[in-house]
Short mmCIF file of C-alpha atoms and ligand atoms in Angstrom, two decimals:
data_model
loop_
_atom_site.label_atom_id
_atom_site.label_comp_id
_atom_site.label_asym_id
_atom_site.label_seq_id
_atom_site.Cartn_x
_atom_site.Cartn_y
_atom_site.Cartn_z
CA UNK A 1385 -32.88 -96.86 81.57
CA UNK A 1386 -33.46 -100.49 80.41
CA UNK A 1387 -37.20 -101.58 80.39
CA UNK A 1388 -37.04 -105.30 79.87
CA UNK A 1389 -40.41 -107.12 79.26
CA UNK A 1390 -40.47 -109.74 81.59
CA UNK A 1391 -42.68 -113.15 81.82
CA UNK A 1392 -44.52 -112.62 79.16
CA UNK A 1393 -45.78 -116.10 79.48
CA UNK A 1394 -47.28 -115.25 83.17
CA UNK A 1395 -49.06 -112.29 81.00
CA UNK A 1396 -50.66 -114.54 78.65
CA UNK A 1397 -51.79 -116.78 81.47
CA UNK A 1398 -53.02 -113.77 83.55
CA UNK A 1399 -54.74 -112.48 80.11
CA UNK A 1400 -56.34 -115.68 79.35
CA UNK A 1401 -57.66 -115.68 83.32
CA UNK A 1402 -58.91 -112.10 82.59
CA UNK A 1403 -60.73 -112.71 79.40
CA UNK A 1404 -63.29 -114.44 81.36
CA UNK A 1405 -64.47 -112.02 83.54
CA UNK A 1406 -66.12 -113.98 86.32
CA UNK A 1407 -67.00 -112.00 89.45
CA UNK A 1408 -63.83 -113.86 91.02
CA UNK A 1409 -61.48 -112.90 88.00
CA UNK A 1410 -62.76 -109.35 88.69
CA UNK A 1411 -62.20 -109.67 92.13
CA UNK A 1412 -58.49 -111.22 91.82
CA UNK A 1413 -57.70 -107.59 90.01
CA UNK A 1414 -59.27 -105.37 92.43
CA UNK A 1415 -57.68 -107.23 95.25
CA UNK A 1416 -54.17 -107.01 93.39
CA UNK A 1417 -54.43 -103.44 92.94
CA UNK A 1418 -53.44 -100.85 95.86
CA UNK A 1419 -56.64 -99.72 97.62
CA UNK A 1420 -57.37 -96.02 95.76
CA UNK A 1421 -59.53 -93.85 97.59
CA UNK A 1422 -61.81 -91.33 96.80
CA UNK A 1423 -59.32 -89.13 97.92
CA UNK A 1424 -56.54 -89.96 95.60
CA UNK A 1425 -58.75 -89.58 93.10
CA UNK A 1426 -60.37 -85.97 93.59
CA UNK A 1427 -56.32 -85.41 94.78
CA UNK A 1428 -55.51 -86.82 90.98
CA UNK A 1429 -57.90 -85.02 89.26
CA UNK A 1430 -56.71 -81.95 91.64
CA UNK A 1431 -53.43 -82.36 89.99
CA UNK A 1432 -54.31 -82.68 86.51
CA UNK A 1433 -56.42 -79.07 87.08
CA UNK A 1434 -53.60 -77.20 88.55
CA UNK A 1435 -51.16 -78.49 85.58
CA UNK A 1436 -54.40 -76.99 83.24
CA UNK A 1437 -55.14 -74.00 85.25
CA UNK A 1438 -50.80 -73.35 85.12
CA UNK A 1439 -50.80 -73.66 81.75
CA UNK A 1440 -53.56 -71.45 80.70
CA UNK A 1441 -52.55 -68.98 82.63
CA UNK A 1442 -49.37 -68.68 81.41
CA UNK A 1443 -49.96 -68.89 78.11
CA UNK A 1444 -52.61 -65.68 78.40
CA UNK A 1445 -49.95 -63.88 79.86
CA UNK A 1446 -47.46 -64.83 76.85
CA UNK A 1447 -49.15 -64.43 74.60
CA UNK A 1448 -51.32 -61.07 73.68
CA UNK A 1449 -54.66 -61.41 71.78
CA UNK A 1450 -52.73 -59.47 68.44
CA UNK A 1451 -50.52 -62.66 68.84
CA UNK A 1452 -52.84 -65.59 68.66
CA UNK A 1453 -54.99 -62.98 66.22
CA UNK A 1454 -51.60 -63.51 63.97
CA UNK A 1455 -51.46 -67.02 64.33
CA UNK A 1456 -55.21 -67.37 63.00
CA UNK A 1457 -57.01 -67.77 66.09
CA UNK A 1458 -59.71 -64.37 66.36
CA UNK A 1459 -61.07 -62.65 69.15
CA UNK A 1460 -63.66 -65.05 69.88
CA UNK A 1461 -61.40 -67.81 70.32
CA UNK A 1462 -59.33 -65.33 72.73
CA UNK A 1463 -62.66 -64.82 74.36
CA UNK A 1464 -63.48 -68.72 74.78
CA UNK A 1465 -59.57 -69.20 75.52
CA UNK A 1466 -59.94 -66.75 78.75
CA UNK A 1467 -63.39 -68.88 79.79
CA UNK A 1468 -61.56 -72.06 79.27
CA UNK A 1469 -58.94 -70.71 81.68
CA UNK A 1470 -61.36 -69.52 84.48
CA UNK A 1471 -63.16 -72.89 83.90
CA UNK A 1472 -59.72 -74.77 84.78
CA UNK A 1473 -59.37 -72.50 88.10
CA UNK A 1474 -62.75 -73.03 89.33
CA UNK A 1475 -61.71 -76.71 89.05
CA UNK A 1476 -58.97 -76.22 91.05
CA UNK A 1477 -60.52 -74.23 93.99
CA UNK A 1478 -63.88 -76.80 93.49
CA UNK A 1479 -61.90 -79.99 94.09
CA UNK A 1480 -59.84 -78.17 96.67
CA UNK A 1481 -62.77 -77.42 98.98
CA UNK A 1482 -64.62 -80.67 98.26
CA UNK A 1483 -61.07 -82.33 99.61
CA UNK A 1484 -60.88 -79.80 102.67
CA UNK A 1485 -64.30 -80.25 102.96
CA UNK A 1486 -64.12 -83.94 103.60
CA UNK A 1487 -61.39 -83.44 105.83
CA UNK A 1488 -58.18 -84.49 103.41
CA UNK A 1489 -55.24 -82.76 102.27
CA UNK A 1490 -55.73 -81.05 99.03
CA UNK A 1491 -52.38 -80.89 96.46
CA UNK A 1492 -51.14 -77.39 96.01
CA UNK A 1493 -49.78 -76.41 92.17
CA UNK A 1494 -46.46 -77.55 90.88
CA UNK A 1495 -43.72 -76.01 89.23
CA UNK A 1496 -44.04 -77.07 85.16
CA UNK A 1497 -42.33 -76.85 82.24
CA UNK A 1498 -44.58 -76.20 79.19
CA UNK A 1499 -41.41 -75.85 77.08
CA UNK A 1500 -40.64 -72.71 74.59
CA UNK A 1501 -44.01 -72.48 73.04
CA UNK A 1502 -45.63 -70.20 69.92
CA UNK A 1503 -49.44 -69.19 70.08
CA UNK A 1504 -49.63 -72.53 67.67
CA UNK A 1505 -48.23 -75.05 69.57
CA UNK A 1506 -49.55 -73.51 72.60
CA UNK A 1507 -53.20 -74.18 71.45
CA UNK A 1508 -52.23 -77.43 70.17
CA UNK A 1509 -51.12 -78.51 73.32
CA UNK A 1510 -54.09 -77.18 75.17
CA UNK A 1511 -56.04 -79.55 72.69
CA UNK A 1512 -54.11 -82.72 73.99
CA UNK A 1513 -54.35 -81.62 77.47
CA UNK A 1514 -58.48 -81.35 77.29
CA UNK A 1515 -58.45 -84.74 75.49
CA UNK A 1516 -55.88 -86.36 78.64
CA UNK A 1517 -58.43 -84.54 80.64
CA UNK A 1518 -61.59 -86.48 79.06
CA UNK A 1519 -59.52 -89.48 79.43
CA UNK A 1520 -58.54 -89.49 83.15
CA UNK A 1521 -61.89 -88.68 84.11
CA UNK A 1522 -63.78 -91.34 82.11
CA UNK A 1523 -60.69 -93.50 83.38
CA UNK A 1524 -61.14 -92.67 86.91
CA UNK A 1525 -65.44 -92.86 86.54
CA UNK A 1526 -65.22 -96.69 87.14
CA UNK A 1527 -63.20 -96.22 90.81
CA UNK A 1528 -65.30 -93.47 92.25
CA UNK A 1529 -67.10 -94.63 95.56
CA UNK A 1530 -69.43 -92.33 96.08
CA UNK A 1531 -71.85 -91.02 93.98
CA UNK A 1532 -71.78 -87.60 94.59
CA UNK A 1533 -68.31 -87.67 93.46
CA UNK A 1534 -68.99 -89.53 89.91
CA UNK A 1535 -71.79 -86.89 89.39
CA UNK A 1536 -69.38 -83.93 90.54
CA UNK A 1537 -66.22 -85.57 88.30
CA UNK A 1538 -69.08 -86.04 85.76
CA UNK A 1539 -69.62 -82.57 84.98
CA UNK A 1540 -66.43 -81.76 85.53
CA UNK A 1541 -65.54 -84.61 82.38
CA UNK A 1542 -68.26 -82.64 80.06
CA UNK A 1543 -67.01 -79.62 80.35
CA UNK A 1544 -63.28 -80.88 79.42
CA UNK A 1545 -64.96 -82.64 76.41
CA UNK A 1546 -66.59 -79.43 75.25
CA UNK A 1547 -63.41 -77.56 75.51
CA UNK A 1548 -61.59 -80.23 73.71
CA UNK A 1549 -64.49 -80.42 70.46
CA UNK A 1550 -64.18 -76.62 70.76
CA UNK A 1551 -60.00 -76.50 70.68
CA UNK A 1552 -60.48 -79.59 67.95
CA UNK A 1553 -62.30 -77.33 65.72
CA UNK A 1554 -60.59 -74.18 65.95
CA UNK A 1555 -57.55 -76.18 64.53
CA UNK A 1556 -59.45 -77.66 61.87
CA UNK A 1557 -59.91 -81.09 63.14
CA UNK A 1558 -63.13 -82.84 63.72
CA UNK A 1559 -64.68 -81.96 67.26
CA UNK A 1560 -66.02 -85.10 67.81
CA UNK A 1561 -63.25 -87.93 65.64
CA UNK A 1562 -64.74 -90.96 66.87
CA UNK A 1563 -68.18 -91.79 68.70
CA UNK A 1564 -66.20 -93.29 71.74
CA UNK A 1565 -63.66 -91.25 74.48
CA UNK A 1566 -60.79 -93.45 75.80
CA UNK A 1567 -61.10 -93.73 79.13
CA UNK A 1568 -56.90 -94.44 80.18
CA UNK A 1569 -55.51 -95.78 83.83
CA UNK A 1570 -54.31 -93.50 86.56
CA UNK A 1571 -50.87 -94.53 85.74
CA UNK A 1572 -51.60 -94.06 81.75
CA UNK A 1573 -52.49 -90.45 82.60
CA UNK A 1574 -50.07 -89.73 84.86
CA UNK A 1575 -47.33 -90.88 82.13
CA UNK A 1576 -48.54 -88.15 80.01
CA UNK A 1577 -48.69 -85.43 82.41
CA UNK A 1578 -45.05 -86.31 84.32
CA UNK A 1579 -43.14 -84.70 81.65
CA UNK A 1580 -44.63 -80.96 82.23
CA UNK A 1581 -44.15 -81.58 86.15
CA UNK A 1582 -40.59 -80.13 87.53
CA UNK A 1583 -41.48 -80.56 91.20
CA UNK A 1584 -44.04 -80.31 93.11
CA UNK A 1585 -44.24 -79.16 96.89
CA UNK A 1586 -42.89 -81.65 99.55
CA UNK A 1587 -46.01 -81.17 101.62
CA UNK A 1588 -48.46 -82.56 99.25
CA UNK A 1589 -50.04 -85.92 99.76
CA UNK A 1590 -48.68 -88.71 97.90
CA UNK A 1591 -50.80 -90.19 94.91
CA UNK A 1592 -50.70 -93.85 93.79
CA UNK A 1593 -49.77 -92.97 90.78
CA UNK A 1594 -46.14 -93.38 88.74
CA UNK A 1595 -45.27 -92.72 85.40
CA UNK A 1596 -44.43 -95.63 82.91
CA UNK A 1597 -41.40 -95.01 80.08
CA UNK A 1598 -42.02 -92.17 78.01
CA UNK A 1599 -43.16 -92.82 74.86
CA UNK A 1600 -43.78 -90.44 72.01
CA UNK A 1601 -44.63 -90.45 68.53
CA UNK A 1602 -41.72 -89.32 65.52
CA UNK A 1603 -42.83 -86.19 63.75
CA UNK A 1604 -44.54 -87.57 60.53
CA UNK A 1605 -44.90 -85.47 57.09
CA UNK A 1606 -48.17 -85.23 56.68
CA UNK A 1607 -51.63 -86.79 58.59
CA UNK A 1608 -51.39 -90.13 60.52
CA UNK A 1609 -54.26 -92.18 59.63
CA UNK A 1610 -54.98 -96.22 59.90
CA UNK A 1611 -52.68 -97.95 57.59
CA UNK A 1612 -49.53 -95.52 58.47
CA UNK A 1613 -46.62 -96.31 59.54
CA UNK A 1614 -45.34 -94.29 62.55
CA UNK A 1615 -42.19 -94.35 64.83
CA UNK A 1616 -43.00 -94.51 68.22
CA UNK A 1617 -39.55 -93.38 70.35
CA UNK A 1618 -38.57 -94.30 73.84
CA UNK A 1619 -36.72 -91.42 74.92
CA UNK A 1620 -34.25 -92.33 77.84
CA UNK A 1621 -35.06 -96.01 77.65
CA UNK A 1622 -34.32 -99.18 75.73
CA UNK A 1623 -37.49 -101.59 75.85
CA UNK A 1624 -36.70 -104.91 75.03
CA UNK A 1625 -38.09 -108.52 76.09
CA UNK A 1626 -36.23 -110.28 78.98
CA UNK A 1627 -35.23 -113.25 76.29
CA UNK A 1628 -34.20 -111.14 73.49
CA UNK A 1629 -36.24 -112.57 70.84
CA UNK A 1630 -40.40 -112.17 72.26
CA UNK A 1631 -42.18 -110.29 70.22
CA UNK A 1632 -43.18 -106.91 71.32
CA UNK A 1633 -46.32 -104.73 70.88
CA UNK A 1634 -47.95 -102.19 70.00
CA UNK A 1635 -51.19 -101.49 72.38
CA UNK A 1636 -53.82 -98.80 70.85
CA UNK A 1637 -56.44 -98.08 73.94
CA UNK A 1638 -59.67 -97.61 73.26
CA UNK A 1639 -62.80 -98.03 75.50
CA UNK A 1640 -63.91 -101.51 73.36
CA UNK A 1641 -60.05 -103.02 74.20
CA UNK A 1642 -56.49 -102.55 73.14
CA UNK A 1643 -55.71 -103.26 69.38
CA UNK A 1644 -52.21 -104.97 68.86
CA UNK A 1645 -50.27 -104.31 65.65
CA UNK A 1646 -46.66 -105.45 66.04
CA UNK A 1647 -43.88 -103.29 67.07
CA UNK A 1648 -40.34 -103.56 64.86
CA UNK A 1649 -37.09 -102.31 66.53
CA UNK A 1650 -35.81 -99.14 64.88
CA UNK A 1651 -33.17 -97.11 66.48
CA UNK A 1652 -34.36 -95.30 69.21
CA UNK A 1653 -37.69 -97.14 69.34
CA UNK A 1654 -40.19 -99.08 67.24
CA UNK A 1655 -41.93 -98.71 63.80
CA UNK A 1656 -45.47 -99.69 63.92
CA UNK A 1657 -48.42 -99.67 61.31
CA UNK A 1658 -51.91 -97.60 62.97
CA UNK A 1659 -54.26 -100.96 62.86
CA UNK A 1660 -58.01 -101.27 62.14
CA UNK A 1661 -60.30 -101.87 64.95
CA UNK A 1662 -62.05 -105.22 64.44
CA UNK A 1663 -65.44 -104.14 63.72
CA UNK A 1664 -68.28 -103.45 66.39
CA UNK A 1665 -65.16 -101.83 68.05
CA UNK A 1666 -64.33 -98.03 68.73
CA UNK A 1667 -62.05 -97.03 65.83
CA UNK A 1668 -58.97 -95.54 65.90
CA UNK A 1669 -59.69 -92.04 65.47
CA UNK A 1670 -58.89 -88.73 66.69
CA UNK A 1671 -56.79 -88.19 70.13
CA UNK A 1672 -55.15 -91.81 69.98
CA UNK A 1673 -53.04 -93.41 73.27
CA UNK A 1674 -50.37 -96.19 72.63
CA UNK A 1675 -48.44 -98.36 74.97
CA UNK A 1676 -45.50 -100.82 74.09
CA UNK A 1677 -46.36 -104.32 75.73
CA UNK A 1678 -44.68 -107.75 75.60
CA UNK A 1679 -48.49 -109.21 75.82
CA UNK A 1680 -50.66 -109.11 73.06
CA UNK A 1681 -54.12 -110.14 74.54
CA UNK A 1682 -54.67 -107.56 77.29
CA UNK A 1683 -53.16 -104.28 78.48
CA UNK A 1684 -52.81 -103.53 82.19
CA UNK A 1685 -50.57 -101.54 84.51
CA UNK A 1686 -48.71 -104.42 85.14
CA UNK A 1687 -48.09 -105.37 81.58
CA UNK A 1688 -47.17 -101.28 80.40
CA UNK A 1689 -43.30 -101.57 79.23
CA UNK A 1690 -43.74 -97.81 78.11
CA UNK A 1691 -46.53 -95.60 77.11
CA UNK A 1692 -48.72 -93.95 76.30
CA UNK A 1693 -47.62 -91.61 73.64
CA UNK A 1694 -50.58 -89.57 72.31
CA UNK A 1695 -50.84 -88.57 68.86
CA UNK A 1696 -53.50 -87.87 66.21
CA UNK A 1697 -55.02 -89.92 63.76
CA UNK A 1698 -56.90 -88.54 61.68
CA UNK A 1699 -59.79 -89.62 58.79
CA UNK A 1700 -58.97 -91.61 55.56
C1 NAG B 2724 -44.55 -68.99 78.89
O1 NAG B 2724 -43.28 -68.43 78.65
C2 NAG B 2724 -42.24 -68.96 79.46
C3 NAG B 2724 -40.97 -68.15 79.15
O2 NAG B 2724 -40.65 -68.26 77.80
C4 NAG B 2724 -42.08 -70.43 79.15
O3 NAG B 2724 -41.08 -70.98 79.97
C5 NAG B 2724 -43.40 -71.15 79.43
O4 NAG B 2724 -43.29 -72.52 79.09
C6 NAG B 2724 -44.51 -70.50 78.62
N1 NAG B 2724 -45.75 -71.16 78.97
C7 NAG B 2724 -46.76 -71.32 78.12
C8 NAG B 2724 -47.93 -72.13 78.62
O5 NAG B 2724 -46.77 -70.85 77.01
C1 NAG B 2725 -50.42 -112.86 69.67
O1 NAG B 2725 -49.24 -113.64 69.86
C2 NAG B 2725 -49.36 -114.99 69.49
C3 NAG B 2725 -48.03 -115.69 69.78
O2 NAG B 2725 -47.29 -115.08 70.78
C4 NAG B 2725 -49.70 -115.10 68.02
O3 NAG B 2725 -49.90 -116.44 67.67
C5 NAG B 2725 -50.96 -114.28 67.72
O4 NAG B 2725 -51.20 -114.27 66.33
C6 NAG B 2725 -50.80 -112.87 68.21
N1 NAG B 2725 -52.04 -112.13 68.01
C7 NAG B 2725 -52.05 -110.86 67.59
C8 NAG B 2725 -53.40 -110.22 67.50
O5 NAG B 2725 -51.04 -110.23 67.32
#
């Protein structure tokens, strides 16, 4: 597939428009954006539970407690791992009855492919899965309607945040990297979780969601930090701007703004340098999300050319 970056002047102009955010800027976006119901977003969050729930489950039964005993992880993580599982499907048959409840059409579990996985990568996964999982929710706070469903997708969000500090640590990485969560778009999340998802059943509803480019980051020797310099790869895509020669960027979310750092052309992708944060602004720290954008003042769906890939940064 060929992503080209298209009027990336009629970004800039929609960017500058943005960075004032008068009530009528802010109603311009909403307007512009398909009408997302409560609904579609307990039916989201649905669908991010049953790809957690899947995956837990599967990996108990793969893997014995001797195994993940082997890889380092002792009988109390086992223990936790088995609560963080039932915590998943009580999700799942929570949102499902709230849906049914309110007279919608709940999603029923997908078929997934977690890949061929070792009690290692298995936990590591489940660690970027909770952090996705903090992410959508804080993501999907600021559309919630009613307020019985923030508070009920609030406590859901805690609990995926205390399972991520707790995965975090049990791999030896600070449980709590930065003193801000990323909250990251429907679409943003969705791009992340589209790879595990084979198919899913031709009777459930359809989400207003889609998946951007995939985007992933190079296996690096060694910890990412600020100041490296990783390859970001666009698997089955070639993103390029529309006139050949606009520069193209590198977008790191976080809840303070994207930070650009520009994105060189390498084969298969781009090399780009892990920025600062201006201070005053979240850092760049733990769980990190970056897009590739042809606009280097704002980050929106519309502006997305690939992305996110997540990846770890870790301390200096
Ligand atoms: C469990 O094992 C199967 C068969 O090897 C594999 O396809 C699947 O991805 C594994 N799932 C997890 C979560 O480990
Ligand atoms: C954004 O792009 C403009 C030109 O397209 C350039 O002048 C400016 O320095 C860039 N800013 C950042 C933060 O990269």
């Amino acid at each position: 597939m060929k992503v080209t970056i298209t009027a990336v002047a009629a970004f800039a102009a929609a960017a500058a428009a943005a960075a004032v955010p008068t009530t009528n800027n802010l109603k311009m976006i909403r307007q512009a954006m398909p009408a997302i119901t409560d609904a579609d977003i307990l039916n989201y969050a649905l669908t991010l539970e049953h790809l957690e729930d899947k995956f837990y489950r599967e990996g108990l039964a793969n893997f014995t407690e001797a195994q993940f005993a082997t890889a380092g992880f002792d009988a109390t993580f086992y223990a936790n791992l088995k609560e963080v599982s039932s915590d998943e499907t009580t999700h799942v048959s929570f949102l499902t009855a709230a849906l049914t409840k309110a007279g919608y059409k709940a999603v029923a579990e997908c078929t997934y492919d977690f890949g061929a996985l070792t009690p290692e990568t298995f936990v590591a996964t489940a660690s970027i899965l909770e952090g996705v999982g903090v992410s959508a929710y804080l993501g999907a706070a600021a559309d919630i309607m009613s307020a019985a469903y923030l508070t009920a997708a609030g406590s859901i969000l805690t609990v995926e945040s205390r399972h991520s500090s707790y995965i975090r640590a049990s791999l030896g990485e600070s449980p709590f990297p930065t003193p801000f969560d990323t909250p990251l778009s429907l679409n943003e999340v969705y791009t992340l979780a589209a790879p595990f998802i084979v198919s899913c059943p031709s009777t459930n509803p359809t989400l207003p969601v889609k998946a951007f480019p995939t985007l992933t980051s190079a296996p690096t020797n060694g910890k990412i930090t600020v100041g490296s310099t990783i390859t970001l790869l666009t698997p089955g895509s070639v993103v390029t701007a529309a006139d050949g020669k606009s520069p193209i960027y590198a977008a790191f979310i976080t809840v303070t703004g994207p930070v650009f750092a520009p994105a060189t052309a390498t084969t298969g992708g781009f090399t780009v340098t892990v920025p600062k944060a201006p201070t005053g602004s979240a850092p760049i720290s733990g769980q990190t999300y970056v897009v590739l954008t042809g606009c280097n003042t704002t980050v929106t769906d519309d502006t997305v050319a690939a992305g996110p890939a997540a990846f770890e940064v870790g301390p200096l």
